[in-house]
Amino acid sequence: MVFSPNSHQIAVLSGNLSIVQLLDSDSGSLQRNLTGHTGRVNWVAYSPHGTQIASASSDTKIRLWDVAKGDCLRTIHGHGNIVLCVAYSPKGHEIASCGDDATIQLWDVATGECTRVIPHDSSIIAYSPQGDRIASVGKDKMIHLWDVQTGACRLNLTGQQVVSIAFSPKGDQIASGSLDETVRLWDVDTGLCRQTLTGHGNGVTSVVYSPSGNHVASCSYDDTIRLWDVSTKVSRFVSSGHIADIWCIQCSPKDGMIASSSADKTIRLWDSETGACHKILSGHTAAIFNITYSPCGDQIASAGADWTVRLWDVETGTCLHTLSGHSDRVVSVAYSPRGDVVASAGEDWTVRLWNVATGAWLKTLEGHTHHIIGVTYSPDGKWVTSACKDNQIRMWDAVTGECCHILVGHTGWVRDVAYSPQGNQLASSGYDNVIQLWDMKARKIQFTLTGHTDKVTYVAYSPQGDLLASGGWDKSFRIWDVATGQCRAAMQHFKGAIYGIAWQKVSDITYLATSGGDGSVLKWEVTNEDYSCRVRLVWGAVNGTLNVTGASIQAARGLSTINKQLLSQRGAIDDPENLFRETGKKVSTMNSVINRLKQQKQLSSWAVAGYSSVA
């Protein structure tokens, strides 16, 4: 997959791999198919102005396409075997290609004539910013520099197992990433290695320069991104984060701190502005399924697979009370609005109420006929409401413990329940893939929200109560208008299910935090517009946190979606003001397109920014 230069269009390979599809980047709808190749398309590239596309194929041909009409402008024959890569020159008047016939060939775009053949067995090629040189990575994993005018090899750079290259903005340096776990910086004029940057724990898969040339970013099979200061050789990557699935996330009502709980038996507290991990709370002896802040934000209650509830002091990180009494795993906890009572729900089919000050057991609520997996208080504190695998929602009198109302509507397990801030509406998520919005006055279903394609895990109302966020096993989260039941935004960005959602409002800005089975904690800015919500990534931690300052990177090649977002969340890709405005939209579109095609069993190969990979 590759975006057009103006980002309005996406070129993507279809399921049979010989067709290039052009999709509208806003809606993801198919605009046209580029058909003609009789073999797998290995690489696609837009011309600098975005009016043409070049495709390289295993049918030994290169095709040039008119983007507006979808017509094949020219079929270029010349390679004697599979064509692996194609690239436009900076001015767009020339293309370079390399193939399995052990040649690099240069072509005149206007005529389709071959202007030069360079004998070399290469798999990756790139033009210098000035367009006078081509760098290639040979199958010998070495870097070669070629003069475009003469075809002569100017330099051979002896690296070790090189798999990625990038020119500096001035064209005086080349950065290379290697399977030997290093990044090397080469002098283009002398061929000497200026610096060897070490620190990755596995092969380096991609490298890219910042526009100033002062920084190089690299990503690796060690699941990290490192940002290097070229002058000091210092890496600005800081590794910290959960090492297992993250089950829940909550925002503090006091200082905006974000808390997350994990199967790694810890709770982590994150700075909501920077994404830095400030504190780790340890004590549970098994996974922590659920956490919640006290109303004033000075405590956290946690529900563990070790059958206990723990109350924590946020300031010191110490465990104040360990609440024992459940006879099976505890999966959900909730503070009363006054913060004096904690309710816990367990797989022992009970809800238990506890005194926060003393840790004493107060009451046990019984009546469900299966595991209880969600519990919450109504905003006025009158009701304790539980969600259960018996497909029911029960409303209990918070004082007497009597079950007063049973809400039936889901056809599968009820996973989570949440009240609107005003208390007039209740949202419930189900393993029947739907969300039910209940009118609390009539205690009847007001809306059934459909859109998730798998079990819905969590629901949460925005601070204003006008929006509802939901996460699911379909690896997406959605934002809904609670007045109309319409979906306002869908983000399909994750590698795992969404296990936690929490809202935060700072001044006039609304944020959403999400956690997932891919080990991610992400913070998003949500802007409610006329007919949709604009969502952009602010920061994230995916088994690690990236801190970047004063760096901006352009034309990133070969980065995975997560790697690109880890860079962009710190403003490290392109101009932050311009990019942040588009990041959420592009990521949402890109992933929705990928998932749509996968669902149709059409997508098994993709290319991002000219980098080809097998999905």
Short mmCIF file of N, CA, C and O in Angstrom, two decimals, residues 247 249 415-416 427-435 449 451-461 468-480 487 489-494 496-503 512-517 524:
data_model
loop_
_atom_site.label_atom_id
_atom_site.label_comp_id
_atom_site.label_asym_id
_atom_site.label_seq_id
_atom_site.Cartn_x
_atom_site.Cartn_y
_atom_site.Cartn_z
N TRP A 247 -5.01 -5.10 30.21
CA TRP A 247 -6.43 -5.43 30.34
C TRP A 247 -7.32 -4.22 30.60
O TRP A 247 -8.51 -4.25 30.30
N ILE A 249 -7.52 0.36 31.33
CA ILE A 249 -6.88 1.67 31.39
C ILE A 249 -7.88 2.67 31.97
O ILE A 249 -9.09 2.59 31.70
N ARG A 415 -20.74 -7.89 28.80
CA ARG A 415 -19.35 -7.75 29.23
C ARG A 415 -19.12 -6.53 30.12
O ARG A 415 -18.37 -6.58 31.09
N ASP A 416 -19.76 -5.41 29.82
CA ASP A 416 -19.48 -4.18 30.57
C ASP A 416 -20.72 -3.31 30.60
O ASP A 416 -21.57 -3.39 29.71
N ALA A 427 -25.15 2.26 29.09
CA ALA A 427 -24.61 1.54 27.94
C ALA A 427 -24.13 0.17 28.40
O ALA A 427 -23.52 0.04 29.46
N SER A 428 -24.41 -0.84 27.60
CA SER A 428 -23.94 -2.19 27.90
C SER A 428 -23.29 -2.79 26.65
O SER A 428 -23.79 -2.60 25.54
N SER A 429 -22.18 -3.48 26.85
CA SER A 429 -21.49 -4.13 25.74
C SER A 429 -21.66 -5.63 25.85
O SER A 429 -21.69 -6.17 26.97
N GLY A 430 -21.77 -6.30 24.69
CA GLY A 430 -22.07 -7.72 24.73
C GLY A 430 -21.21 -8.56 23.83
O GLY A 430 -20.60 -8.06 22.86
N TYR A 431 -21.17 -9.83 24.15
CA TYR A 431 -20.48 -10.79 23.29
C TYR A 431 -21.34 -11.18 22.10
O TYR A 431 -20.99 -12.08 21.34
N ASP A 432 -22.49 -10.52 21.95
CA ASP A 432 -23.30 -10.64 20.75
C ASP A 432 -22.91 -9.60 19.71
O ASP A 432 -23.64 -9.37 18.74
N ASN A 433 -21.76 -8.91 19.95
CA ASN A 433 -21.17 -7.94 19.03
C ASN A 433 -21.91 -6.60 18.98
O ASN A 433 -21.64 -5.79 18.09
N VAL A 434 -22.83 -6.36 19.90
CA VAL A 434 -23.59 -5.10 19.87
C VAL A 434 -23.47 -4.36 21.19
O VAL A 434 -23.07 -4.92 22.21
N ILE A 435 -23.85 -3.09 21.15
CA ILE A 435 -23.95 -2.24 22.33
C ILE A 435 -25.41 -1.83 22.46
O ILE A 435 -26.04 -1.43 21.47
N LEU A 449 -26.54 -0.44 18.97
CA LEU A 449 -25.43 0.05 18.15
C LEU A 449 -24.70 -1.13 17.52
O LEU A 449 -24.14 -1.98 18.22
N GLY A 451 -21.89 -2.49 14.47
CA GLY A 451 -20.72 -2.07 13.70
C GLY A 451 -19.50 -2.91 14.03
O GLY A 451 -18.71 -3.24 13.15
N HIS A 452 -19.35 -3.25 15.31
CA HIS A 452 -18.28 -4.16 15.69
C HIS A 452 -18.53 -5.53 15.05
O HIS A 452 -19.68 -5.98 14.97
N THR A 453 -17.46 -6.18 14.62
CA THR A 453 -17.58 -7.48 13.95
C THR A 453 -17.18 -8.64 14.87
O THR A 453 -17.07 -9.77 14.41
N ASP A 454 -16.95 -8.33 16.14
CA ASP A 454 -16.64 -9.36 17.12
C ASP A 454 -17.10 -8.85 18.49
O ASP A 454 -17.67 -7.77 18.59
N LYS A 455 -16.82 -9.60 19.52
CA LYS A 455 -17.29 -9.28 20.86
C LYS A 455 -16.89 -7.86 21.26
O LYS A 455 -15.75 -7.44 21.02
N VAL A 456 -17.81 -7.12 21.89
CA VAL A 456 -17.54 -5.77 22.38
C VAL A 456 -17.10 -5.88 23.84
O VAL A 456 -17.81 -6.46 24.67
N THR A 457 -15.94 -5.34 24.16
CA THR A 457 -15.37 -5.52 25.49
C THR A 457 -15.76 -4.41 26.46
O THR A 457 -16.34 -4.66 27.50
N TYR A 458 -15.43 -3.16 26.11
CA TYR A 458 -15.64 -2.07 27.06
C TYR A 458 -16.39 -0.90 26.42
O TYR A 458 -16.30 -0.67 25.21
N VAL A 459 -17.11 -0.17 27.27
CA VAL A 459 -17.79 1.05 26.85
C VAL A 459 -17.51 2.14 27.87
O VAL A 459 -17.34 1.86 29.06
N ALA A 460 -17.46 3.39 27.39
CA ALA A 460 -17.21 4.52 28.30
C ALA A 460 -17.80 5.78 27.69
O ALA A 460 -17.63 6.04 26.49
N TYR A 461 -18.50 6.56 28.52
CA TYR A 461 -19.06 7.83 28.08
C TYR A 461 -18.01 8.93 28.16
O TYR A 461 -17.14 8.92 29.05
N LEU A 468 -20.01 8.08 23.16
CA LEU A 468 -19.70 6.82 23.81
C LEU A 468 -18.58 6.16 23.01
O LEU A 468 -18.64 6.09 21.78
N ALA A 469 -17.55 5.69 23.71
CA ALA A 469 -16.48 4.93 23.06
C ALA A 469 -16.64 3.46 23.39
O ALA A 469 -17.03 3.10 24.51
N SER A 470 -16.33 2.61 22.43
CA SER A 470 -16.42 1.16 22.64
C SER A 470 -15.20 0.49 22.03
O SER A 470 -14.64 0.96 21.03
N GLY A 471 -14.77 -0.59 22.64
CA GLY A 471 -13.65 -1.37 22.11
C GLY A 471 -14.06 -2.82 21.98
O GLY A 471 -14.96 -3.29 22.68
N GLY A 472 -13.40 -3.53 21.06
CA GLY A 472 -13.83 -4.90 20.83
C GLY A 472 -12.72 -5.85 20.46
O GLY A 472 -11.57 -5.48 20.27
N TRP A 473 -13.11 -7.10 20.35
CA TRP A 473 -12.20 -8.15 19.91
C TRP A 473 -11.89 -8.02 18.42
O TRP A 473 -11.05 -8.75 17.91
N ASP A 474 -12.61 -7.17 17.72
CA ASP A 474 -12.33 -6.95 16.30
C ASP A 474 -11.16 -5.99 16.10
O ASP A 474 -10.93 -5.50 15.00
N LYS A 475 -10.41 -5.72 17.19
CA LYS A 475 -9.19 -4.91 17.14
C LYS A 475 -9.47 -3.48 16.73
O LYS A 475 -8.65 -2.83 16.07
N SER A 476 -10.60 -2.97 17.15
CA SER A 476 -10.95 -1.59 16.81
C SER A 476 -11.63 -0.93 18.00
O SER A 476 -12.11 -1.59 18.91
N PHE A 477 -11.63 0.40 17.98
CA PHE A 477 -12.53 1.13 18.87
C PHE A 477 -13.38 2.06 18.03
O PHE A 477 -12.97 2.51 16.96
N ARG A 478 -14.57 2.32 18.54
CA ARG A 478 -15.54 3.16 17.83
C ARG A 478 -16.08 4.24 18.76
O ARG A 478 -16.13 4.04 19.98
N ILE A 479 -16.47 5.35 18.16
CA ILE A 479 -17.06 6.46 18.91
C ILE A 479 -18.46 6.70 18.36
O ILE A 479 -18.65 6.81 17.14
N TRP A 480 -19.44 6.78 19.27
CA TRP A 480 -20.86 6.84 18.89
C TRP A 480 -21.50 8.12 19.43
O TRP A 480 -21.15 8.60 20.50
N CYS A 487 -22.52 5.96 14.43
CA CYS A 487 -21.07 5.83 14.65
C CYS A 487 -20.38 7.07 14.08
O CYS A 487 -20.55 7.40 12.90
N ALA A 489 -16.86 7.68 14.52
CA ALA A 489 -15.48 7.38 14.14
C ALA A 489 -15.18 5.92 14.43
O ALA A 489 -15.76 5.33 15.35
N ALA A 490 -14.29 5.34 13.64
CA ALA A 490 -13.84 3.96 13.87
C ALA A 490 -12.34 3.91 13.63
O ALA A 490 -11.86 4.35 12.59
N MET A 491 -11.60 3.40 14.60
CA MET A 491 -10.14 3.29 14.48
C MET A 491 -9.79 1.81 14.55
O MET A 491 -9.95 1.16 15.59
N GLN A 492 -9.28 1.27 13.45
CA GLN A 492 -8.92 -0.14 13.36
C GLN A 492 -7.41 -0.23 13.24
O GLN A 492 -6.86 -0.51 12.20
N HIS A 493 -6.75 0.02 14.36
CA HIS A 493 -5.31 0.21 14.35
C HIS A 493 -4.53 -0.89 15.05
O HIS A 493 -3.33 -0.99 14.91
N PHE A 494 -5.20 -1.76 15.75
CA PHE A 494 -4.50 -2.58 16.74
C PHE A 494 -4.21 -3.99 16.23
O PHE A 494 -4.86 -4.49 15.33
N GLY A 496 -4.26 -6.42 18.51
CA GLY A 496 -4.98 -7.25 19.47
C GLY A 496 -6.28 -6.58 19.87
O GLY A 496 -6.58 -5.44 19.48
N ALA A 497 -7.08 -7.29 20.63
CA ALA A 497 -8.36 -6.76 21.09
C ALA A 497 -8.17 -5.53 21.97
O ALA A 497 -7.10 -5.34 22.58
N ILE A 498 -9.21 -4.68 22.04
CA ILE A 498 -9.19 -3.51 22.92
C ILE A 498 -9.74 -3.94 24.27
O ILE A 498 -10.87 -4.38 24.38
N TYR A 499 -8.92 -3.79 25.32
CA TYR A 499 -9.31 -4.24 26.65
C TYR A 499 -9.60 -3.08 27.61
O TYR A 499 -10.04 -3.31 28.73
N GLY A 500 -9.35 -1.85 27.19
CA GLY A 500 -9.61 -0.73 28.09
C GLY A 500 -9.82 0.57 27.33
O GLY A 500 -9.18 0.81 26.30
N ILE A 501 -10.76 1.40 27.83
CA ILE A 501 -11.05 2.70 27.23
C ILE A 501 -11.35 3.69 28.34
O ILE A 501 -12.06 3.36 29.30
N ALA A 502 -10.79 4.88 28.25
CA ALA A 502 -11.06 5.92 29.26
C ALA A 502 -10.96 7.29 28.62
O ALA A 502 -10.11 7.53 27.76
N TRP A 503 -11.86 8.18 29.05
CA TRP A 503 -11.90 9.54 28.53
C TRP A 503 -11.18 10.50 29.49
O TRP A 503 -11.08 10.23 30.69
N LEU A 512 -8.97 10.51 24.54
CA LEU A 512 -9.38 9.14 24.78
C LEU A 512 -8.12 8.29 24.91
O LEU A 512 -7.20 8.40 24.09
N ALA A 513 -8.07 7.47 25.96
CA ALA A 513 -6.95 6.55 26.13
C ALA A 513 -7.45 5.13 25.89
O ALA A 513 -8.55 4.77 26.30
N THR A 514 -6.64 4.33 25.20
CA THR A 514 -7.01 2.95 24.91
C THR A 514 -5.86 2.02 25.28
O THR A 514 -4.69 2.40 25.23
N SER A 515 -6.20 0.80 25.64
CA SER A 515 -5.19 -0.23 25.87
C SER A 515 -5.63 -1.50 25.18
O SER A 515 -6.82 -1.73 24.98
N GLY A 516 -4.64 -2.32 24.77
CA GLY A 516 -5.00 -3.47 23.99
C GLY A 516 -4.15 -4.69 24.21
O GLY A 516 -3.14 -4.66 24.91
N GLY A 517 -4.58 -5.76 23.58
CA GLY A 517 -3.88 -7.02 23.66
C GLY A 517 -2.56 -7.02 22.93
O GLY A 517 -1.79 -7.97 23.03
N TRP A 524 -5.36 9.51 22.44
CA TRP A 524 -5.88 10.12 21.22
C TRP A 524 -6.58 11.44 21.55
O TRP A 524 -7.23 11.55 22.59
#
